[in-house]
Short mmCIF file of C-alpha atoms and ligand atoms in Angstrom, two decimals:
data_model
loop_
_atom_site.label_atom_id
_atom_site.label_comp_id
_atom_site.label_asym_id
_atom_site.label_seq_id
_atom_site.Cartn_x
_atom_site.Cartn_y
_atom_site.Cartn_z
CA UNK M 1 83.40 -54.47 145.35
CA UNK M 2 85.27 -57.73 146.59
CA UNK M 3 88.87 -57.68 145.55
CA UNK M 4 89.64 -60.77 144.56
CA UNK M 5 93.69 -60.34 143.87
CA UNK M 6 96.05 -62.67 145.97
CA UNK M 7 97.10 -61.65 149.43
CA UNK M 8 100.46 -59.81 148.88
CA UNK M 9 103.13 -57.96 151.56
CA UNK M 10 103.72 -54.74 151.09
CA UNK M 11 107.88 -54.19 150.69
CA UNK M 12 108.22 -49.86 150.74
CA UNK M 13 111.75 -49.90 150.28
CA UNK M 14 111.93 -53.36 148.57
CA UNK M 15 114.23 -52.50 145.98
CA UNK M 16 117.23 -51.58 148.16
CA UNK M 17 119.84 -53.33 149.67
CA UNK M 18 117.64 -54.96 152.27
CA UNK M 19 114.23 -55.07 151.01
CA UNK M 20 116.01 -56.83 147.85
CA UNK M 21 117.60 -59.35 149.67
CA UNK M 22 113.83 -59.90 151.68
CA UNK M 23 111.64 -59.51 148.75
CA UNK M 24 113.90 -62.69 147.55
CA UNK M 25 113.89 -64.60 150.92
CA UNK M 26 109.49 -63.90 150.85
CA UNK M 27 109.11 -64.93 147.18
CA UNK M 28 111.20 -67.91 147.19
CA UNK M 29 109.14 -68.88 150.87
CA UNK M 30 105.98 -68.57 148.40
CA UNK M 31 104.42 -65.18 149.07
CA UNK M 32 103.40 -62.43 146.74
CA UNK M 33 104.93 -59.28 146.80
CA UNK M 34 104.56 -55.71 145.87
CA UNK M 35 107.25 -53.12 146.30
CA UNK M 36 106.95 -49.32 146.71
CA UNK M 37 110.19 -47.45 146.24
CA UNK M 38 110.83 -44.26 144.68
CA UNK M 39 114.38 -45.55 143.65
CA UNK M 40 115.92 -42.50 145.28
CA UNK M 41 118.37 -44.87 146.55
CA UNK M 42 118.84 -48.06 144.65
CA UNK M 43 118.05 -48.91 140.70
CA UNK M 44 114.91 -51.21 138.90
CA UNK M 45 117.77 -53.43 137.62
CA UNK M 46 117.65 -54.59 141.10
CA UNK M 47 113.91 -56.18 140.86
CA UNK M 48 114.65 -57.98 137.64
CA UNK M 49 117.50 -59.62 138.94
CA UNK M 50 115.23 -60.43 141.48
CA UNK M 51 112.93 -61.95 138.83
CA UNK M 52 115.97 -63.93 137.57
CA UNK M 53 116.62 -65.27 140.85
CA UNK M 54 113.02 -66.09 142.05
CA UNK M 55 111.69 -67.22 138.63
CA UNK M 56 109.04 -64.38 138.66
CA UNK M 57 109.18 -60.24 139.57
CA UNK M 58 107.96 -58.86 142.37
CA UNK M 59 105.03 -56.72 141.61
CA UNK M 60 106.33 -52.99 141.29
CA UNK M 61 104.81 -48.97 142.40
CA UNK M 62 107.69 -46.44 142.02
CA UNK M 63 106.95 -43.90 144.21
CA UNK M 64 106.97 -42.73 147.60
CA UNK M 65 105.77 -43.23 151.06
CA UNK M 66 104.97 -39.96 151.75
CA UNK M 67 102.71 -40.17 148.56
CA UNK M 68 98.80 -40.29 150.45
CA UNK M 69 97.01 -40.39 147.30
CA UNK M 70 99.19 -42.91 145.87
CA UNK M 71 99.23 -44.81 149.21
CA UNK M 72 95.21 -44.95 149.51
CA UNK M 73 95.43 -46.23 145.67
CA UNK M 74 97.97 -48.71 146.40
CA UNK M 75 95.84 -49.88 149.47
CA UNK M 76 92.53 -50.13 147.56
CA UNK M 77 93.89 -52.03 144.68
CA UNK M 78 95.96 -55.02 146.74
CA UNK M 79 95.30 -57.02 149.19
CA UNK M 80 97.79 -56.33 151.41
CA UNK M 81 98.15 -58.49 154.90
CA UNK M 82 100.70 -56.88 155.85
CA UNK M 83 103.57 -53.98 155.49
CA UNK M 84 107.62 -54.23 156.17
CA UNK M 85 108.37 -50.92 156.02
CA UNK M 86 112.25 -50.60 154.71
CA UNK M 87 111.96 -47.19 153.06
CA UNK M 88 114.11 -43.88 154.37
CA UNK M 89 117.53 -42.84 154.60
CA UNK M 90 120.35 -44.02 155.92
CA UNK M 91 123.08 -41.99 155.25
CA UNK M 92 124.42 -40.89 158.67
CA UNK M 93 126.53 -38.16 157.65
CA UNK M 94 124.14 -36.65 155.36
CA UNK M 95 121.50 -36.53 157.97
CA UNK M 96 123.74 -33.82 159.74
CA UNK M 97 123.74 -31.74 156.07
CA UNK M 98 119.74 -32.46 155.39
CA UNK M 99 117.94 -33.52 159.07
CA UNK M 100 115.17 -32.15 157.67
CA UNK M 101 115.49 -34.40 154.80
CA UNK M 102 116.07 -37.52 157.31
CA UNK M 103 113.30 -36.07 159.61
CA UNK M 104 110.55 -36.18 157.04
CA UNK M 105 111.61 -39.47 155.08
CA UNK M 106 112.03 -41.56 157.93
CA UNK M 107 109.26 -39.81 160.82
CA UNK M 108 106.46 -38.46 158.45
CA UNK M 109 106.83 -41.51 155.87
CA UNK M 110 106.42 -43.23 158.82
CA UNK M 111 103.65 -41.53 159.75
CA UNK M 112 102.15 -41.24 156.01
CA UNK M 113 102.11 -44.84 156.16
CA UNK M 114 100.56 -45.85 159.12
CA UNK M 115 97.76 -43.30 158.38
CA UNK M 116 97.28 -45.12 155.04
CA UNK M 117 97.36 -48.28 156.42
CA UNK M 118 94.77 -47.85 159.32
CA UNK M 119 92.62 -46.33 156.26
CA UNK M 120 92.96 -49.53 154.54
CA UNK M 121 92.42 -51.60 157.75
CA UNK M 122 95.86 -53.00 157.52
CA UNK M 123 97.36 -53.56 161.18
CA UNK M 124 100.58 -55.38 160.94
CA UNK M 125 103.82 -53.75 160.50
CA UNK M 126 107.33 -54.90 160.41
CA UNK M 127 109.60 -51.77 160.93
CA UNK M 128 113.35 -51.06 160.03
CA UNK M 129 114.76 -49.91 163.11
CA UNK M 130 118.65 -49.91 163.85
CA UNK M 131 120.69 -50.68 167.01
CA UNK M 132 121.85 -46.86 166.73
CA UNK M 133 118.29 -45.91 169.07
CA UNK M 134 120.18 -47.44 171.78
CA UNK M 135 122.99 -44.51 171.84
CA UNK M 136 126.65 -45.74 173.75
CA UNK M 137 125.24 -48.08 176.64
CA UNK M 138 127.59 -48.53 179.00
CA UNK M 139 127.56 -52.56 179.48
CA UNK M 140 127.67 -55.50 176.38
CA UNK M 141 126.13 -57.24 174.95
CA UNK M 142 122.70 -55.26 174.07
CA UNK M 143 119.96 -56.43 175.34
CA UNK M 144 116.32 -54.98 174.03
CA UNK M 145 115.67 -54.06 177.74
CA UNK M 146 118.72 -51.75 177.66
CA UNK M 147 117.31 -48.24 177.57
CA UNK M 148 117.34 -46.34 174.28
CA UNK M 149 120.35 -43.55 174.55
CA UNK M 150 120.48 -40.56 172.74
CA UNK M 151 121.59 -41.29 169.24
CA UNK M 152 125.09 -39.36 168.22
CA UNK M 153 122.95 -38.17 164.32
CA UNK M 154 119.89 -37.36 162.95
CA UNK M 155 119.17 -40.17 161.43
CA UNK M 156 119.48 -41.94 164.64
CA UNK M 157 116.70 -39.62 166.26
CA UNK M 158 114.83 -40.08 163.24
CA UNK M 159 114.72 -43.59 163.82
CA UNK M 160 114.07 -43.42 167.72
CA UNK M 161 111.48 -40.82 166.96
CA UNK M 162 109.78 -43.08 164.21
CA UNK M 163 109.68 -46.04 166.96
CA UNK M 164 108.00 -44.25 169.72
CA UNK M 165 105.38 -43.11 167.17
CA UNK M 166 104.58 -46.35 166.45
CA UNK M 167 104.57 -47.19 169.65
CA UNK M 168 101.78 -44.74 170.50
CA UNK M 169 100.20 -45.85 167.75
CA UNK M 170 100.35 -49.62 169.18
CA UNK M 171 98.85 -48.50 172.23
CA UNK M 172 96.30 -46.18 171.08
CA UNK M 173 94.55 -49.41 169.37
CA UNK M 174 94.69 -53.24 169.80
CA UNK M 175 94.47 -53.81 166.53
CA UNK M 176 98.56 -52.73 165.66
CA UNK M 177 100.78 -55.73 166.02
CA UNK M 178 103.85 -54.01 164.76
CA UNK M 179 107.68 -55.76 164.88
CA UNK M 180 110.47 -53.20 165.48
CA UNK M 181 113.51 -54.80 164.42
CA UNK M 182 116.58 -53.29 165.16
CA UNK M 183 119.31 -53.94 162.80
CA UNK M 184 122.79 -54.60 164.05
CA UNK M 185 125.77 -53.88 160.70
CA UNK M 186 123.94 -55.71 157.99
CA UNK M 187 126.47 -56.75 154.98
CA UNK M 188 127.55 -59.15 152.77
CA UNK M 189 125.22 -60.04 149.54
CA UNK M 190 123.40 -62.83 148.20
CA UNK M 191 125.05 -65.64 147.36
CA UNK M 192 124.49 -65.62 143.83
CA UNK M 193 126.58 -62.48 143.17
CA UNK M 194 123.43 -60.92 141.59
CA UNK M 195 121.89 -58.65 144.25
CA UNK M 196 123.88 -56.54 146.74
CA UNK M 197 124.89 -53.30 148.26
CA UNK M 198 124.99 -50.31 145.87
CA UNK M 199 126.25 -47.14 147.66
CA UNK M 200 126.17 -44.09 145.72
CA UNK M 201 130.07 -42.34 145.69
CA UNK M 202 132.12 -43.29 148.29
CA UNK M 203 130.87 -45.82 150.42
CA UNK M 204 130.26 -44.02 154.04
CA UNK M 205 130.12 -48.25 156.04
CA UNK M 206 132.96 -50.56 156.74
CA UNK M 207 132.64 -53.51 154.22
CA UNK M 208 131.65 -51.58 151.49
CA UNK M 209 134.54 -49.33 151.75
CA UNK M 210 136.86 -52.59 152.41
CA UNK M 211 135.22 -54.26 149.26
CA UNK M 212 136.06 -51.48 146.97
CA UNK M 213 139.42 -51.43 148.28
CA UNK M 214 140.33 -55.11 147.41
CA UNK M 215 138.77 -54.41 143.91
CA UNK M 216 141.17 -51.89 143.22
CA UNK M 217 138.85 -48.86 143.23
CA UNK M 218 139.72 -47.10 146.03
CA UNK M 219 143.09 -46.96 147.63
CA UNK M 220 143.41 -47.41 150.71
CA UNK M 221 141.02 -47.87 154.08
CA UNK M 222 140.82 -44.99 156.54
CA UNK M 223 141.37 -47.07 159.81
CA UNK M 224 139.04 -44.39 162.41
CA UNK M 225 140.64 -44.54 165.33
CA UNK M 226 142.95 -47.33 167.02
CA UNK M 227 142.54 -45.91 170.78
CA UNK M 228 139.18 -46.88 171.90
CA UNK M 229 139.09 -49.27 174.52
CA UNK M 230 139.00 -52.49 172.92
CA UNK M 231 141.17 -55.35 172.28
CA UNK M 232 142.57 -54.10 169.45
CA UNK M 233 141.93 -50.32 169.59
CA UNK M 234 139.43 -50.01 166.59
CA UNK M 235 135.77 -50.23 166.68
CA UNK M 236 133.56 -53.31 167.34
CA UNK M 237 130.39 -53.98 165.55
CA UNK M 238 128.05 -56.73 164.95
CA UNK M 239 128.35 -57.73 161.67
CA UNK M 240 125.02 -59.58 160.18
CA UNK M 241 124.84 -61.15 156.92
CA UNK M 242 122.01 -59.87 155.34
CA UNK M 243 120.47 -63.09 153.78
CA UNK M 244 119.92 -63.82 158.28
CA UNK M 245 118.48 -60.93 158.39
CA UNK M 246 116.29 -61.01 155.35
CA UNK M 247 115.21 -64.60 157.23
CA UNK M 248 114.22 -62.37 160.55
CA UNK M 249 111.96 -60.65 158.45
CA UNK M 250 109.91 -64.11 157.74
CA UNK M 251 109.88 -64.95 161.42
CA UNK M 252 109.14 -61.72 162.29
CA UNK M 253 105.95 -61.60 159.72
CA UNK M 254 104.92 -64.93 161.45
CA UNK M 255 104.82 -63.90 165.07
CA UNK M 256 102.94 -61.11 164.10
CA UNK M 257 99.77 -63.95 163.34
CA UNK M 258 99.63 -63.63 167.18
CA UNK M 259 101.86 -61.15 169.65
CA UNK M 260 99.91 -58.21 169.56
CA UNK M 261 100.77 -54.53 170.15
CA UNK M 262 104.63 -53.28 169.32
CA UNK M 263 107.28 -55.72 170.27
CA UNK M 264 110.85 -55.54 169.54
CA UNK M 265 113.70 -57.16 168.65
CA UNK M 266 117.52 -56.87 168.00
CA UNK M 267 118.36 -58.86 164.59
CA UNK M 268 122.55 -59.21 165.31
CA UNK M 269 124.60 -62.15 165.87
CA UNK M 270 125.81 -61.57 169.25
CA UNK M 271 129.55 -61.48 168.52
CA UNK M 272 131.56 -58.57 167.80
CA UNK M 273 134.51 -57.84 165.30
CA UNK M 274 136.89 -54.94 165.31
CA UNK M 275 137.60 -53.08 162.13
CA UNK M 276 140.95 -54.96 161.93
CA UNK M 277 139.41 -58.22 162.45
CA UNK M 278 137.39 -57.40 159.25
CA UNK M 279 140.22 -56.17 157.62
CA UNK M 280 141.97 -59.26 157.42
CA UNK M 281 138.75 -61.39 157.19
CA UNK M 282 138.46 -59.98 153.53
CA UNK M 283 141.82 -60.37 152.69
CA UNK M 284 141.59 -64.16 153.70
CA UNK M 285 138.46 -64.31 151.47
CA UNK M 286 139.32 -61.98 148.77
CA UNK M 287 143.44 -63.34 148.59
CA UNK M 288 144.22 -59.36 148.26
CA UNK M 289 146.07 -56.95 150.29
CA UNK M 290 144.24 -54.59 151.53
CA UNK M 291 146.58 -51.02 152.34
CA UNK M 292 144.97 -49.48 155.59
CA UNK M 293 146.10 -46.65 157.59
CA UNK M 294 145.40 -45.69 161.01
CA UNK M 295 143.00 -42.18 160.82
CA UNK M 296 141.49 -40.15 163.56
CA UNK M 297 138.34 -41.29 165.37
CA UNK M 298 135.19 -40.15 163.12
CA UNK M 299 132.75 -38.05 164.64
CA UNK M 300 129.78 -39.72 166.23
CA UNK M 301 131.50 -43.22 166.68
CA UNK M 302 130.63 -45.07 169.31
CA UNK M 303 133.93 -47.52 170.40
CA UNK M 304 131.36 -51.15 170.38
CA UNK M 305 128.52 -52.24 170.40
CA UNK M 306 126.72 -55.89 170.01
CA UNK M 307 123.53 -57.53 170.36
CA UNK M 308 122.23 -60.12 172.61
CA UNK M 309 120.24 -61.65 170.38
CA UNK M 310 119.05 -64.60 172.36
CA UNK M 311 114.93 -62.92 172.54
CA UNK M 312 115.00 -63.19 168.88
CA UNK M 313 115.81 -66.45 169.15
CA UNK M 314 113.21 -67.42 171.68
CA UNK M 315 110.68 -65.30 170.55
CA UNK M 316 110.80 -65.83 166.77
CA UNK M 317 112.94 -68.82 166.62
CA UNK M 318 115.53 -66.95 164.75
CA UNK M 319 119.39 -67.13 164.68
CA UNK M 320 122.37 -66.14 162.22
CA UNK M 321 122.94 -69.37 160.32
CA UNK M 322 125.60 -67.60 158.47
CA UNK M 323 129.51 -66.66 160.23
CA UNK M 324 132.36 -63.78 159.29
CA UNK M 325 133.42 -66.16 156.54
CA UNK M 326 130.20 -66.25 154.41
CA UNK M 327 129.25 -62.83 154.96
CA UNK M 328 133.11 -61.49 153.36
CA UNK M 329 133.01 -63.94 150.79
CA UNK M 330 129.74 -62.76 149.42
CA UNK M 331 130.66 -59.11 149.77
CA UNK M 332 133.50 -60.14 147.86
CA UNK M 333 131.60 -61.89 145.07
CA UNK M 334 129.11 -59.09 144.59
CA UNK M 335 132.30 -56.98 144.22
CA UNK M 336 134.05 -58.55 141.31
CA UNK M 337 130.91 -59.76 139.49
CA UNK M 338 129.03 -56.03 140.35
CA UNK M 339 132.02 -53.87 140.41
CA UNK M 340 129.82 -50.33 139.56
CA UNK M 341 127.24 -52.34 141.07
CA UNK M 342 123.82 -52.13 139.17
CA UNK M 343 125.04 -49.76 136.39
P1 NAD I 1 118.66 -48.62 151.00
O1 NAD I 1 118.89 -47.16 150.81
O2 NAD I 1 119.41 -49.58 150.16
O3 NAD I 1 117.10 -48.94 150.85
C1 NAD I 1 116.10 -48.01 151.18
C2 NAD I 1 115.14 -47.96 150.01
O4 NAD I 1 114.08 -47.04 150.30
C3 NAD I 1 115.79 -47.47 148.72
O5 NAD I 1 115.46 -48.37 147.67
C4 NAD I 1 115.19 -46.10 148.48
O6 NAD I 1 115.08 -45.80 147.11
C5 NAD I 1 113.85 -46.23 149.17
N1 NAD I 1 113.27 -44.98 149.70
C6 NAD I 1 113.88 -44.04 150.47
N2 NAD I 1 113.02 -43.08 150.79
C7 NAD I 1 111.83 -43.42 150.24
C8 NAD I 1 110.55 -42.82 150.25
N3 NAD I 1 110.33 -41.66 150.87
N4 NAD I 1 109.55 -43.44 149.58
C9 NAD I 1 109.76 -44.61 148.92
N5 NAD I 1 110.97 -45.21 148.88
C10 NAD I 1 111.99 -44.63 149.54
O7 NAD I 1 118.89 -48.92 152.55
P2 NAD I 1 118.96 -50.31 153.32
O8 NAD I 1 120.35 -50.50 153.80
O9 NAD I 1 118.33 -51.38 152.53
O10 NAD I 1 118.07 -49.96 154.58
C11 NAD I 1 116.70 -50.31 154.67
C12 NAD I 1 116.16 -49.83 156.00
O11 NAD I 1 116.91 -50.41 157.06
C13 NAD I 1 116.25 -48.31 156.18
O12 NAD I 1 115.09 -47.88 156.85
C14 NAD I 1 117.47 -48.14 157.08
O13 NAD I 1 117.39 -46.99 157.85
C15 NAD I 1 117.38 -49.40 157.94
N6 NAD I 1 118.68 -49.81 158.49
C16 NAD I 1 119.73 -50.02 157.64
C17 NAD I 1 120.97 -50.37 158.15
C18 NAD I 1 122.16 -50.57 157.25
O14 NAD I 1 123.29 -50.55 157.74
N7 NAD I 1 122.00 -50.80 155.96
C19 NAD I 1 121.13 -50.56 159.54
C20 NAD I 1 120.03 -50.34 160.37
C21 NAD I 1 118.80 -49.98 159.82
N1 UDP I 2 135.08 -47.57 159.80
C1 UDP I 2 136.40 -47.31 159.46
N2 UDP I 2 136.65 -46.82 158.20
C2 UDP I 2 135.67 -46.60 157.28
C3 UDP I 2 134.33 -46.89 157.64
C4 UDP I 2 134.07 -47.36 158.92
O1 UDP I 2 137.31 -47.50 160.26
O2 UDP I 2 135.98 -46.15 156.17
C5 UDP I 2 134.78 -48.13 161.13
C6 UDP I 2 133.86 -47.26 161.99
O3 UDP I 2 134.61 -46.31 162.72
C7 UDP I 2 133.17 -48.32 162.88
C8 UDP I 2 133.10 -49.54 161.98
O4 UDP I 2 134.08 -49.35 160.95
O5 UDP I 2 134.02 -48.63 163.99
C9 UDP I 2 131.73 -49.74 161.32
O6 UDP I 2 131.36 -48.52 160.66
P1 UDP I 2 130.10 -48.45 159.70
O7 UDP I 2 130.02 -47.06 159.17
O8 UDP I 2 130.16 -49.57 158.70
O9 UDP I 2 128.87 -48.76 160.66
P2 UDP I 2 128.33 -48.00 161.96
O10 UDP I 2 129.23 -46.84 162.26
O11 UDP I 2 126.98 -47.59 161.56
O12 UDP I 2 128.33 -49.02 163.03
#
């Protein structure tokens, strides 16, 4: 029988941190969406706010990737063009308590996926890779030629492990055109104040941490490590905001109408901050003082790392609009107005 709903993208994932924020930026471009999540990682008060801020909710399955009955369901009863697949874990830390946890959520929800989607005759894929799969290269900036390393976790390997299925899958059949995007630091919030980061605890990344800080919650920030060889001596990342990257997602989608097989791409900004660089950053955009002290290096840290992202911009015609400033004062705003964030 002819299914005659509207064309929608599948979002797994699509009601955390960035799936919200991309959910938004593909409503608000016009498109339909439907989001699979099993909320082990982010709340439903998320997708209404969502509704607030697009004038209309995003259609919504709770459950979970790894799901093949619910999958095949979800697949007969859509019309799906095509799937950005956000869902897994992140938590790097964790990963070295539960790999088996990371392994399965991130590799065979991978997997579970694909399977479903080939079933459904669904080809094109956006995945949510991260610039971890390239390890500790040696030379700056990152370039997507720059061989993948050995990532310092399991979540890392999980990732790098979930790309080179896919890209077996990609070759095994023309029909795949699959995006791997590898995210640089993603942070900051939308600018409304209404959608953002929601870490469970004690934030494990930078700006969260740093947010919580100026907001009185948490003391102090655990500087890790102030002798790696950088200006400063603290780490340097490439810091994203994650309404640009939410935006790579849409150019992504549309290059996928005609690059076939797996391609990939580094979504970062191309310029690097050190942890103290941030550190003041939010103080300039928060007005608050925010106590630090210097800590040894974490385990697993890598002392930089940032993207050339000039193929992105080439390829999909896609650059970070947004600079340091914007990205800390939105953190910021999400912070006062979402202080326990969606509870
Ligand atoms: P997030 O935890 O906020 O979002 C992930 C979402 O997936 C959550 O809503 C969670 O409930 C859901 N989920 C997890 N496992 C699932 C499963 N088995 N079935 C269905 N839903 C499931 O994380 P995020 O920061 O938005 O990250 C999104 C993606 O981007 C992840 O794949 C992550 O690995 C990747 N990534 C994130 C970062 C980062 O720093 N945030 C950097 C690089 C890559
Ligand atoms: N960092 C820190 N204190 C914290 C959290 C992070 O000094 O409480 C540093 C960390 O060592 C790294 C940078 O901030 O140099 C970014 O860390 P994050 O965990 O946000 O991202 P990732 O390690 O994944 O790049």
């Amino acid at each position: 029988m002819p299914n005659h709903t509207p064309e929608c993208y599948l979002l797994t994932g699509g009601a955390g941190y960035i799936g919200s924020h991309s959910t938004l930026a593909l409503m608000q471009a016009g498109h339909q969406v439907l989001v699979l999540d099993n909320l082990c990682n982010s709340s439903p008060i998320s997708l209404d706010r969502l509704g607030q801020l697009a004038g209309r909710a995003p259609l919504f399955v709770q459950g979970d990737v790894r799901d093949a009955a619910l999958l095949e369901q979800v697949f007969a009863s859509h019309r799906i063009s095509a799937v950005l697949h956000f869902a897994g874990l992140k938590a790097v830390g964790e990963s070295v308590q539960q790999p088996l946890a990371y392994f399965d959520n991130n590799v065979a929800g991978t997997i579970s996926l694909c399977k479903a989607m080939a079933q459904a005759g669904v080809f094109k894929l956006v995945f949510s890779s991260s610039a971890t799969v390239y390890g500790e290269p040696e030379t700056m900036p990152i370039h997507e030629s720059t061989p993948t390393g050995r990532p310092t976790n399991p979540y890392g390997r999980s990732k790098l492990m979930a790309e080179e299925v896919l890209r077996d899958l990609a070759a095994s059949d023309p029909r795949w055109r699959v995006a791997v995007l590898r995210y640089f630091n993603p942070v900051g919030a939308h600018e409304s104040g209404l959608i953002g980061e929601d870490p469970h605890g004690i934030p494990n990344n930078l700006l969260p941490y740093i947010a919580q800080v100026a907001g009185g919650k948490l003391a102090e920030l655990a500087v890790f490590g102030n002798d790696y060889p950088t200006p400063d001596g603290t780490g340097v990342r490439d810091y994203i905001h994650v309404q640009d990257l939410a935006q790579g997602h849409l150019k992504a989608l549309q290059a996928l109408q005609t690059r076939t097989g797996l391609n990939v791409w580094n979504l970062g900004t191309g310029q690097g901050y050190s942890v103290l660089e941030m550190l003041r950053a939010f103080e300039a955009a928060s007005g608050r003082q925010i106590p630090y002290r210097i800590a040894p290096r974490r385990p697993g840290d890598i002392a930089r790392c940032w993207a050339d992202a000039s193929k992105a911009k080439i390829e999909l015609g896609w650059q970070c609009k947004l600079g340091l400033a914007e990205m800390m004062r939105d953190a910021w705003r999400w912070q006062v107005q979402s202080p326990n964030g969606y509870a």
